[in-house]
JSON list of C-alpha atoms in Angstrom, two decimals:
[
{"chain": "R", "resi": 513, "resn": "GLN", "atom": "CA", "xyz": [5.15, 0.27, -6.06]},
{"chain": "R", "resi": 514, "resn": "LEU", "atom": "CA", "xyz": [4.34, -1.60, -2.85]},
{"chain": "R", "resi": 515, "resn": "GLN", "atom": "CA", "xyz": [2.67, -4.88, -3.58]},
{"chain": "R", "resi": 516, "resn": "LEU", "atom": "CA", "xyz": [1.61, -7.97, -1.63]},
{"chain": "R", "resi": 517, "resn": "VAL", "atom": "CA", "xyz": [0.55, -11.11, -3.52]},
{"chain": "R", "resi": 518, "resn": "GLU", "atom": "CA", "xyz": [-1.07, -14.11, -1.86]},
{"chain": "R", "resi": 519, "resn": "SER", "atom": "CA", "xyz": [-0.95, -17.64, -3.23]},
{"chain": "R", "resi": 520, "resn": "GLY", "atom": "CA", "xyz": [-1.59, -21.20, -2.13]},
{"chain": "R", "resi": 521, "resn": "GLY", "atom": "CA", "xyz": [-5.34, -21.17, -1.66]},
{"chain": "R", "resi": 522, "resn": "GLY", "atom": "CA", "xyz": [-7.61, -23.87, -3.00]},
{"chain": "R", "resi": 523, "resn": "LEU", "atom": "CA", "xyz": [-10.14, -26.57, -2.19]},
{"chain": "R", "resi": 524, "resn": "VAL", "atom": "CA", "xyz": [-9.28, -28.99, 0.60]},
{"chain": "R", "resi": 525, "resn": "GLN", "atom": "CA", "xyz": [-11.22, -31.59, 2.57]},
{"chain": "R", "resi": 526, "resn": "PRO", "atom": "CA", "xyz": [-11.90, -31.14, 6.29]},
{"chain": "R", "resi": 527, "resn": "GLY", "atom": "CA", "xyz": [-8.85, -32.16, 8.27]},
{"chain": "R", "resi": 528, "resn": "GLY", "atom": "CA", "xyz": [-6.53, -31.29, 5.41]},
{"chain": "R", "resi": 529, "resn": "SER", "atom": "CA", "xyz": [-3.73, -28.74, 5.15]},
{"chain": "R", "resi": 530, "resn": "LEU", "atom": "CA", "xyz": [-2.75, -25.80, 3.01]},
{"chain": "R", "resi": 531, "resn": "ARG", "atom": "CA", "xyz": [0.17, -23.39, 3.07]},
{"chain": "R", "resi": 532, "resn": "LEU", "atom": "CA", "xyz": [-0.47, -19.82, 2.04]},
{"chain": "R", "resi": 533, "resn": "SER", "atom": "CA", "xyz": [2.31, -17.52, 0.88]},
{"chain": "R", "resi": 534, "resn": "CYS", "atom": "CA", "xyz": [2.46, -13.74, 0.88]},
{"chain": "R", "resi": 535, "resn": "ALA", "atom": "CA", "xyz": [5.15, -12.32, -1.37]},
{"chain": "R", "resi": 536, "resn": "ALA", "atom": "CA", "xyz": [6.16, -8.68, -1.11]},
{"chain": "R", "resi": 537, "resn": "SER", "atom": "CA", "xyz": [7.64, -6.47, -3.79]},
{"chain": "R", "resi": 538, "resn": "GLY", "atom": "CA", "xyz": [8.47, -2.80, -4.05]},
{"chain": "R", "resi": 539, "resn": "PHE", "atom": "CA", "xyz": [9.43, -2.45, -0.39]},
{"chain": "R", "resi": 540, "resn": "THR", "atom": "CA", "xyz": [11.60, -4.01, 2.29]},
{"chain": "R", "resi": 541, "resn": "LEU", "atom": "CA", "xyz": [9.51, -6.55, 4.12]},
{"chain": "R", "resi": 542, "resn": "ASP", "atom": "CA", "xyz": [11.96, -6.63, 7.06]},
{"chain": "R", "resi": 543, "resn": "TYR", "atom": "CA", "xyz": [10.56, -3.48, 8.64]},
{"chain": "R", "resi": 544, "resn": "TYR", "atom": "CA", "xyz": [6.91, -4.52, 8.68]},
{"chain": "R", "resi": 545, "resn": "VAL", "atom": "CA", "xyz": [4.59, -6.60, 10.77]},
{"chain": "R", "resi": 546, "resn": "ILE", "atom": "CA", "xyz": [2.68, -8.90, 8.43]},
{"chain": "R", "resi": 547, "resn": "GLY", "atom": "CA", "xyz": [-0.79, -10.12, 9.21]},
{"chain": "R", "resi": 548, "resn": "TRP", "atom": "CA", "xyz": [-3.14, -12.68, 7.74]},
{"chain": "R", "resi": 549, "resn": "PHE", "atom": "CA", "xyz": [-6.85, -11.90, 7.66]},
{"chain": "R", "resi": 550, "resn": "ARG", "atom": "CA", "xyz": [-9.88, -13.66, 6.29]},
{"chain": "R", "resi": 551, "resn": "GLN", "atom": "CA", "xyz": [-13.35, -12.73, 5.20]},
{"chain": "R", "resi": 552, "resn": "ALA", "atom": "CA", "xyz": [-16.20, -15.15, 4.69]},
{"chain": "R", "resi": 553, "resn": "PRO", "atom": "CA", "xyz": [-19.34, -14.21, 2.72]},
{"chain": "R", "resi": 554, "resn": "GLY", "atom": "CA", "xyz": [-21.59, -11.96, 4.77]},
{"chain": "R", "resi": 555, "resn": "LYS", "atom": "CA", "xyz": [-19.04, -11.59, 7.56]},
{"chain": "R", "resi": 556, "resn": "GLU", "atom": "CA", "xyz": [-16.58, -8.91, 8.59]},
{"chain": "R", "resi": 557, "resn": "ARG", "atom": "CA", "xyz": [-12.89, -9.27, 7.91]},
{"chain": "R", "resi": 558, "resn": "GLU", "atom": "CA", "xyz": [-11.16, -10.86, 10.89]},
{"chain": "R", "resi": 559, "resn": "GLY", "atom": "CA", "xyz": [-7.57, -11.18, 11.98]},
{"chain": "R", "resi": 560, "resn": "VAL", "atom": "CA", "xyz": [-6.12, -14.68, 11.83]},
{"chain": "R", "resi": 561, "resn": "SER", "atom": "CA", "xyz": [-2.45, -14.28, 12.70]},
{"chain": "R", "resi": 562, "resn": "CYS", "atom": "CA", "xyz": [0.43, -11.83, 12.52]},
{"chain": "R", "resi": 563, "resn": "ILE", "atom": "CA", "xyz": [4.18, -11.88, 12.88]},
{"chain": "R", "resi": 564, "resn": "GLY", "atom": "CA", "xyz": [6.68, -9.26, 13.97]},
{"chain": "R", "resi": 565, "resn": "SER", "atom": "CA", "xyz": [9.31, -7.84, 11.66]},
{"chain": "R", "resi": 566, "resn": "SER", "atom": "CA", "xyz": [12.05, -10.18, 12.93]},
{"chain": "R", "resi": 567, "resn": "GLY", "atom": "CA", "xyz": [9.75, -13.16, 13.32]},
{"chain": "R", "resi": 568, "resn": "GLY", "atom": "CA", "xyz": [10.24, -13.28, 17.07]},
{"chain": "R", "resi": 569, "resn": "SER", "atom": "CA", "xyz": [6.71, -12.26, 17.96]},
{"chain": "R", "resi": 570, "resn": "THR", "atom": "CA", "xyz": [3.51, -13.88, 16.76]},
{"chain": "R", "resi": 571, "resn": "ASN", "atom": "CA", "xyz": [-0.17, -13.55, 17.52]},
{"chain": "R", "resi": 572, "resn": "TYR", "atom": "CA", "xyz": [-3.09, -15.84, 16.70]},
{"chain": "R", "resi": 573, "resn": "ALA", "atom": "CA", "xyz": [-6.84, -15.67, 16.84]},
{"chain": "R", "resi": 574, "resn": "ASP", "atom": "CA", "xyz": [-8.28, -18.14, 19.35]},
{"chain": "R", "resi": 575, "resn": "SER", "atom": "CA", "xyz": [-10.12, -19.93, 16.55]},
{"chain": "R", "resi": 576, "resn": "VAL", "atom": "CA", "xyz": [-6.86, -20.99, 14.87]},
{"chain": "R", "resi": 577, "resn": "LYS", "atom": "CA", "xyz": [-4.48, -21.49, 17.79]},
{"chain": "R", "resi": 578, "resn": "GLY", "atom": "CA", "xyz": [-2.80, -24.87, 17.65]},
{"chain": "R", "resi": 579, "resn": "ARG", "atom": "CA", "xyz": [-3.81, -25.39, 14.00]},
{"chain": "R", "resi": 580, "resn": "PHE", "atom": "CA", "xyz": [-2.20, -22.51, 12.09]},
{"chain": "R", "resi": 581, "resn": "THR", "atom": "CA", "xyz": [1.45, -21.43, 12.14]},
{"chain": "R", "resi": 582, "resn": "ILE", "atom": "CA", "xyz": [2.80, -18.18, 10.75]},
{"chain": "R", "resi": 583, "resn": "SER", "atom": "CA", "xyz": [6.42, -17.76, 9.68]},
{"chain": "R", "resi": 584, "resn": "ARG", "atom": "CA", "xyz": [8.49, -15.45, 7.53]},
{"chain": "R", "resi": 585, "resn": "ASP", "atom": "CA", "xyz": [11.60, -15.53, 5.37]},
{"chain": "R", "resi": 586, "resn": "ASN", "atom": "CA", "xyz": [12.77, -11.95, 5.00]},
{"chain": "R", "resi": 587, "resn": "ALA", "atom": "CA", "xyz": [15.51, -12.98, 2.57]},
{"chain": "R", "resi": 588, "resn": "LYS", "atom": "CA", "xyz": [12.74, -14.14, 0.23]},
{"chain": "R", "resi": 589, "resn": "SER", "atom": "CA", "xyz": [10.39, -11.29, 1.20]},
{"chain": "R", "resi": 590, "resn": "THR", "atom": "CA", "xyz": [7.74, -13.90, 1.92]},
{"chain": "R", "resi": 591, "resn": "VAL", "atom": "CA", "xyz": [5.45, -14.72, 4.84]},
{"chain": "R", "resi": 592, "resn": "TYR", "atom": "CA", "xyz": [3.75, -18.08, 5.18]},
{"chain": "R", "resi": 593, "resn": "LEU", "atom": "CA", "xyz": [0.64, -19.37, 6.89]},
{"chain": "R", "resi": 594, "resn": "GLN", "atom": "CA", "xyz": [0.62, -23.11, 7.45]},
{"chain": "R", "resi": 595, "resn": "MET", "atom": "CA", "xyz": [-2.95, -24.24, 8.03]},
{"chain": "R", "resi": 596, "resn": "ASN", "atom": "CA", "xyz": [-3.55, -27.72, 9.43]},
{"chain": "R", "resi": 597, "resn": "SER", "atom": "CA", "xyz": [-6.67, -29.54, 10.60]},
{"chain": "R", "resi": 598, "resn": "LEU", "atom": "CA", "xyz": [-8.80, -27.30, 8.44]},
{"chain": "R", "resi": 599, "resn": "LYS", "atom": "CA", "xyz": [-12.49, -26.99, 9.18]},
{"chain": "R", "resi": 600, "resn": "PRO", "atom": "CA", "xyz": [-15.40, -25.89, 6.98]},
{"chain": "R", "resi": 601, "resn": "GLU", "atom": "CA", "xyz": [-15.63, -22.70, 9.05]},
{"chain": "R", "resi": 602, "resn": "ASP", "atom": "CA", "xyz": [-12.13, -21.76, 7.85]},
{"chain": "R", "resi": 603, "resn": "THR", "atom": "CA", "xyz": [-13.59, -21.20, 4.40]},
{"chain": "R", "resi": 604, "resn": "ALA", "atom": "CA", "xyz": [-12.94, -17.59, 3.38]},
{"chain": "R", "resi": 605, "resn": "VAL", "atom": "CA", "xyz": [-10.86, -15.29, 1.24]},
{"chain": "R", "resi": 606, "resn": "TYR", "atom": "CA", "xyz": [-7.50, -14.92, 2.96]},
{"chain": "R", "resi": 607, "resn": "TYR", "atom": "CA", "xyz": [-5.58, -11.67, 2.75]},
{"chain": "R", "resi": 608, "resn": "CYS", "atom": "CA", "xyz": [-2.13, -10.66, 3.88]},
{"chain": "R", "resi": 609, "resn": "ALA", "atom": "CA", "xyz": [-1.37, -7.10, 4.94]},
{"chain": "R", "resi": 610, "resn": "ALA", "atom": "CA", "xyz": [1.53, -5.00, 6.23]},
{"chain": "R", "resi": 611, "resn": "THR", "atom": "CA", "xyz": [1.77, -2.48, 9.03]},
{"chain": "R", "resi": 612, "resn": "GLY", "atom": "CA", "xyz": [4.49, -0.46, 10.67]},
{"chain": "R", "resi": 613, "resn": "TRP", "atom": "CA", "xyz": [2.78, -0.82, 14.05]},
{"chain": "R", "resi": 614, "resn": "GLY", "atom": "CA", "xyz": [2.77, -3.73, 16.48]},
{"chain": "R", "resi": 615, "resn": "THR", "atom": "CA", "xyz": [1.53, -7.30, 16.24]},
{"chain": "R", "resi": 616, "resn": "THR", "atom": "CA", "xyz": [-2.13, -6.41, 16.11]},
{"chain": "R", "resi": 617, "resn": "LEU", "atom": "CA", "xyz": [-4.99, -8.38, 14.58]},
{"chain": "R", "resi": 618, "resn": "GLN", "atom": "CA", "xyz": [-7.04, -5.26, 13.95]},
{"chain": "R", "resi": 619, "resn": "PRO", "atom": "CA", "xyz": [-7.52, -4.76, 10.19]},
{"chain": "R", "resi": 620, "resn": "ASP", "atom": "CA", "xyz": [-7.73, -0.97, 10.57]},
{"chain": "R", "resi": 621, "resn": "GLU", "atom": "CA", "xyz": [-4.11, -0.86, 11.75]},
{"chain": "R", "resi": 622, "resn": "TYR", "atom": "CA", "xyz": [-2.80, -2.23, 8.44]},
{"chain": "R", "resi": 623, "resn": "ASP", "atom": "CA", "xyz": [-1.79, 0.00, 5.56]},
{"chain": "R", "resi": 624, "resn": "TYR", "atom": "CA", "xyz": [-1.02, -2.31, 2.63]},
{"chain": "R", "resi": 625, "resn": "TRP", "atom": "CA", "xyz": [-3.16, -5.21, 1.44]},
{"chain": "R", "resi": 626, "resn": "GLY", "atom": "CA", "xyz": [-2.98, -8.00, -1.08]},
{"chain": "R", "resi": 627, "resn": "GLN", "atom": "CA", "xyz": [-5.85, -9.08, -3.33]},
{"chain": "R", "resi": 628, "resn": "GLY", "atom": "CA", "xyz": [-6.62, -12.27, -1.45]},
{"chain": "R", "resi": 629, "resn": "THR", "atom": "CA", "xyz": [-6.70, -16.00, -2.13]},
{"chain": "R", "resi": 630, "resn": "GLN", "atom": "CA", "xyz": [-9.73, -18.25, -1.75]},
{"chain": "R", "resi": 631, "resn": "VAL", "atom": "CA", "xyz": [-9.63, -21.13, 0.72]},
{"chain": "R", "resi": 632, "resn": "THR", "atom": "CA", "xyz": [-12.53, -23.59, 0.61]},
{"chain": "R", "resi": 633, "resn": "VAL", "atom": "CA", "xyz": [-12.81, -26.45, 3.09]},
{"chain": "R", "resi": 634, "resn": "SER", "atom": "CA", "xyz": [-15.43, -28.92, 1.97]},
{"chain": "R", "resi": 635, "resn": "SER", "atom": "CA", "xyz": [-15.97, -32.61, 1.44]}
]
């Protein structure tokens, strides 16, 4: 059974940092592009970042460039999203997802999804 499980969310003050993890089970993560998405209340799900199967290719939304860093450890079947300089507008449920296609930030291109982890940036 293919499964993605996110962890690492929580409450953080503006300017703070969090590291999200996406752990895969039931399939070989090596062959998939992994993306991070987020959805705030009343808004559509948007792509945040994604990373190619070998880790050599990454893509970021303009809103997070220079603040977020995506990485992966295929030996641990885990992908990470390091989030620094967090802003209140980063508040959302964050999801990881897997696709066999390219490094796209389009949610419709992803086949497997986790359940999400809440990130709240507030003082």
